[in-house]
Amino acid sequence: MFSKWKSKKEEKHTGHTIEIMAPISGEAVSLSEVPDETFAGGHMGSGIAIRPSEGILKAPFDGTVAHIVKSSHAVILEHSSGVQLLLHIGIDTVSLKGNGFVSHIASGDQVKAGQTLIEFDLDVIRAAGCDTISPVIVTSTEETPPQVNGHYGQVTAGQDLILTVASK
């Protein structure tokens, strides 16, 4: 009855389901396997992690680059529904200061599903003593966070479903 007074932004954030494709090829595993309590404990949000088999990060959906970290080891993408996704390559990779990472995007860019966002060198990451496991996190500032369901196993970037996100 009062829906005509809802803001456009409010309407965008309610009652939708988004399917998120794998942004990296490899093995999709539970966040609890990430050797960093901030991610493993869900403090950054709900999601999944991927043990990469190749060093290419692709857009998991059409959206906007909300932010890319200067060292190119992490990016936040925003879906048209308002859902934001943190894609974090490896653990403690900020210490590499961009070494081994090549970004093909900038904050504010529009991206298409399957588009290459960042290339990363798994050997450089491992040689620095960093874990390559890569969290994929649905961030939420909403009072009622979305329901996030993970799909595990071997995945191919841009082809296999890894997360289903349903907002309330």
CSV table of C-alpha atoms in Angstrom, one decimal:
chain,number,residue,atom,x,y,z
A,1,MET,CA,0.0,0.0,0.0
A,2,PHE,CA,2.8,2.4,0.9
A,3,SER,CA,5.2,1.2,-1.8
A,4,LYS,CA,4.7,4.4,-3.9
A,5,TRP,CA,6.6,6.2,-1.2
A,6,LYS,CA,9.6,3.8,-1.2
A,7,SER,CA,12.8,5.3,-2.6
A,8,LYS,CA,14.1,3.7,-5.8
A,9,LYS,CA,17.2,2.6,-3.8
A,10,GLU,CA,14.9,0.8,-1.2
A,11,GLU,CA,13.1,-1.0,-4.0
A,12,LYS,CA,16.4,-2.1,-5.5
A,13,HIS,CA,17.5,-3.8,-2.3
A,14,THR,CA,14.4,-5.9,-1.5
A,15,GLY,CA,13.2,-9.3,-2.7
A,16,HIS,CA,15.6,-10.4,-5.3
A,17,THR,CA,17.9,-13.4,-5.9
A,18,ILE,CA,21.2,-13.1,-7.6
A,19,GLU,CA,23.3,-16.0,-9.0
A,20,ILE,CA,27.0,-15.4,-8.7
A,21,MET,CA,29.3,-17.2,-11.1
A,22,ALA,CA,32.8,-18.3,-10.2
A,23,PRO,CA,35.2,-15.4,-10.6
A,24,ILE,CA,38.3,-17.7,-10.5
A,25,SER,CA,38.8,-21.3,-11.7
A,26,GLY,CA,39.7,-23.8,-9.0
A,27,GLU,CA,38.1,-25.5,-6.0
A,28,ALA,CA,35.2,-23.7,-4.2
A,29,VAL,CA,35.4,-24.3,-0.5
A,30,SER,CA,33.8,-23.1,2.7
A,31,LEU,CA,35.0,-19.7,4.1
A,32,SER,CA,35.9,-21.6,7.3
A,33,GLU,CA,38.9,-23.0,5.4
A,34,VAL,CA,40.5,-19.6,5.0
A,35,PRO,CA,43.5,-19.2,7.3
A,36,ASP,CA,42.4,-15.7,8.4
A,37,GLU,CA,39.8,-15.3,11.2
A,38,THR,CA,38.4,-12.1,9.7
A,39,PHE,CA,37.3,-14.0,6.6
A,40,ALA,CA,36.8,-17.5,8.2
A,41,GLY,CA,34.7,-16.1,11.0
A,42,GLY,CA,32.4,-14.3,8.6
A,43,HIS,CA,33.3,-10.9,10.0
A,44,MET,CA,33.5,-9.4,6.5
A,45,GLY,CA,30.3,-11.0,5.4
A,46,SER,CA,29.0,-14.4,4.1
A,47,GLY,CA,30.5,-16.1,1.1
A,48,ILE,CA,32.8,-18.8,-0.2
A,49,ALA,CA,36.5,-19.2,-0.9
A,50,ILE,CA,38.3,-20.5,-4.0
A,51,ARG,CA,41.6,-22.3,-4.2
A,52,PRO,CA,42.7,-21.0,-7.6
A,53,SER,CA,44.0,-23.3,-10.3
A,54,GLU,CA,44.9,-20.3,-12.6
A,55,GLY,CA,45.7,-16.6,-12.1
A,56,ILE,CA,42.7,-14.8,-13.7
A,57,LEU,CA,40.0,-13.0,-11.8
A,58,LYS,CA,36.8,-12.5,-13.9
A,59,ALA,CA,33.6,-10.5,-13.3
A,60,PRO,CA,31.0,-12.9,-11.8
A,61,PHE,CA,28.2,-10.7,-13.0
A,62,ASP,CA,27.5,-7.5,-15.0
A,63,GLY,CA,28.1,-4.6,-12.6
A,64,THR,CA,30.2,-1.6,-11.5
A,65,VAL,CA,33.7,-1.6,-10.0
A,66,ALA,CA,32.8,0.1,-6.7
A,67,HIS,CA,36.5,0.1,-5.5
A,68,ILE,CA,39.8,-1.5,-6.5
A,69,VAL,CA,42.6,-1.6,-3.9
A,70,LYS,CA,45.7,0.2,-5.1
A,71,SER,CA,47.8,-3.1,-4.9
A,72,SER,CA,45.2,-4.8,-7.1
A,73,HIS,CA,44.8,-7.8,-4.8
A,74,ALA,CA,41.1,-7.0,-4.0
A,75,VAL,CA,38.1,-5.4,-5.7
A,76,ILE,CA,34.5,-4.6,-4.7
A,77,LEU,CA,31.9,-5.1,-7.5
A,78,GLU,CA,28.3,-3.8,-7.2
A,79,HIS,CA,25.4,-5.6,-8.9
A,80,SER,CA,22.5,-3.5,-10.3
A,81,SER,CA,20.4,-4.7,-7.4
A,82,GLY,CA,22.8,-3.0,-4.9
A,83,VAL,CA,24.5,-6.2,-3.7
A,84,GLN,CA,28.2,-5.7,-3.3
A,85,LEU,CA,30.8,-8.5,-3.6
A,86,LEU,CA,34.4,-8.4,-2.3
A,87,LEU,CA,36.8,-10.4,-4.4
A,88,HIS,CA,40.0,-10.8,-2.4
A,89,ILE,CA,42.9,-12.6,-4.1
A,90,GLY,CA,44.9,-14.6,-1.6
A,91,ILE,CA,45.6,-14.0,2.1
A,92,ASP,CA,48.1,-11.3,3.3
A,93,THR,CA,48.7,-10.4,-0.4
A,94,VAL,CA,48.5,-6.7,0.5
A,95,SER,CA,52.1,-7.3,1.6
A,96,LEU,CA,53.1,-7.8,-2.1
A,97,LYS,CA,52.3,-4.2,-2.8
A,98,GLY,CA,51.0,-5.0,-6.3
A,99,ASN,CA,53.8,-7.3,-7.3
A,100,GLY,CA,52.4,-10.2,-9.3
A,101,PHE,CA,49.1,-8.4,-10.0
A,102,VAL,CA,47.9,-6.7,-13.2
A,103,SER,CA,44.6,-4.9,-13.1
A,104,HIS,CA,42.5,-4.3,-16.2
A,105,ILE,CA,39.9,-2.1,-14.4
A,106,ALA,CA,39.5,1.1,-12.4
A,107,SER,CA,37.0,2.3,-9.8
A,108,GLY,CA,33.8,3.3,-11.6
A,109,ASP,CA,34.2,1.0,-14.6
A,110,GLN,CA,31.2,-0.9,-15.9
A,111,VAL,CA,32.1,-4.6,-16.3
A,112,LYS,CA,30.4,-7.5,-18.0
A,113,ALA,CA,30.2,-11.1,-16.7
A,114,GLY,CA,33.2,-13.1,-17.7
A,115,GLN,CA,35.4,-10.0,-18.3
A,116,THR,CA,39.0,-10.3,-17.0
A,117,LEU,CA,39.4,-7.9,-14.1
A,118,ILE,CA,42.8,-8.8,-12.7
A,119,GLU,CA,45.6,-11.2,-13.7
A,120,PHE,CA,47.7,-12.6,-10.8
A,121,ASP,CA,50.8,-14.8,-10.6
A,122,LEU,CA,50.2,-17.7,-8.3
A,123,ASP,CA,54.0,-18.5,-8.2
A,124,VAL,CA,54.8,-14.9,-7.0
A,125,ILE,CA,52.1,-15.2,-4.3
A,126,ARG,CA,53.3,-18.6,-3.1
A,127,ALA,CA,57.0,-17.5,-3.2
A,128,ALA,CA,56.1,-14.6,-0.8
A,129,GLY,CA,54.7,-17.1,1.6
A,130,CYS,CA,51.1,-16.0,1.1
A,131,ASP,CA,48.2,-18.4,0.8
A,132,THR,CA,46.4,-18.3,-2.6
A,133,ILE,CA,43.0,-19.1,-1.2
A,134,SER,CA,40.7,-16.3,-2.4
A,135,PRO,CA,37.6,-15.2,-0.4
A,136,VAL,CA,34.4,-14.1,-2.3
A,137,ILE,CA,32.3,-12.2,0.2
A,138,VAL,CA,28.9,-10.7,0.0
A,139,THR,CA,29.2,-7.5,1.9
A,140,SER,CA,26.1,-6.0,3.5
A,141,THR,CA,25.3,-2.9,5.5
A,142,GLU,CA,21.6,-3.7,5.5
A,143,GLU,CA,19.9,-4.3,8.8
A,144,THR,CA,18.7,-7.7,7.5
A,145,PRO,CA,21.7,-9.2,5.6
A,146,PRO,CA,20.9,-11.3,2.6
A,147,GLN,CA,20.8,-15.1,2.7
A,148,VAL,CA,23.8,-16.5,1.0
A,149,ASN,CA,24.1,-20.1,-0.2
A,150,GLY,CA,27.4,-21.6,-1.4
A,151,HIS,CA,27.9,-24.2,-4.1
A,152,TYR,CA,31.2,-26.1,-3.6
A,153,GLY,CA,33.5,-28.2,-5.7
A,154,GLN,CA,35.6,-27.7,-8.9
A,155,VAL,CA,34.6,-24.5,-10.7
A,156,THR,CA,35.4,-22.8,-13.9
A,157,ALA,CA,35.5,-19.0,-13.9
A,158,GLY,CA,32.5,-17.5,-15.7
A,159,GLN,CA,30.8,-20.9,-16.1
A,160,ASP,CA,29.9,-22.4,-12.7
A,161,LEU,CA,27.6,-21.0,-10.0
A,162,ILE,CA,29.2,-20.5,-6.6
A,163,LEU,CA,26.8,-18.3,-4.7
A,164,THR,CA,23.1,-17.7,-4.6
A,165,VAL,CA,22.2,-14.4,-2.8
A,166,ALA,CA,18.6,-13.8,-1.7
A,167,SER,CA,17.7,-10.5,-0.1
A,168,LYS,CA,14.7,-10.0,2.1
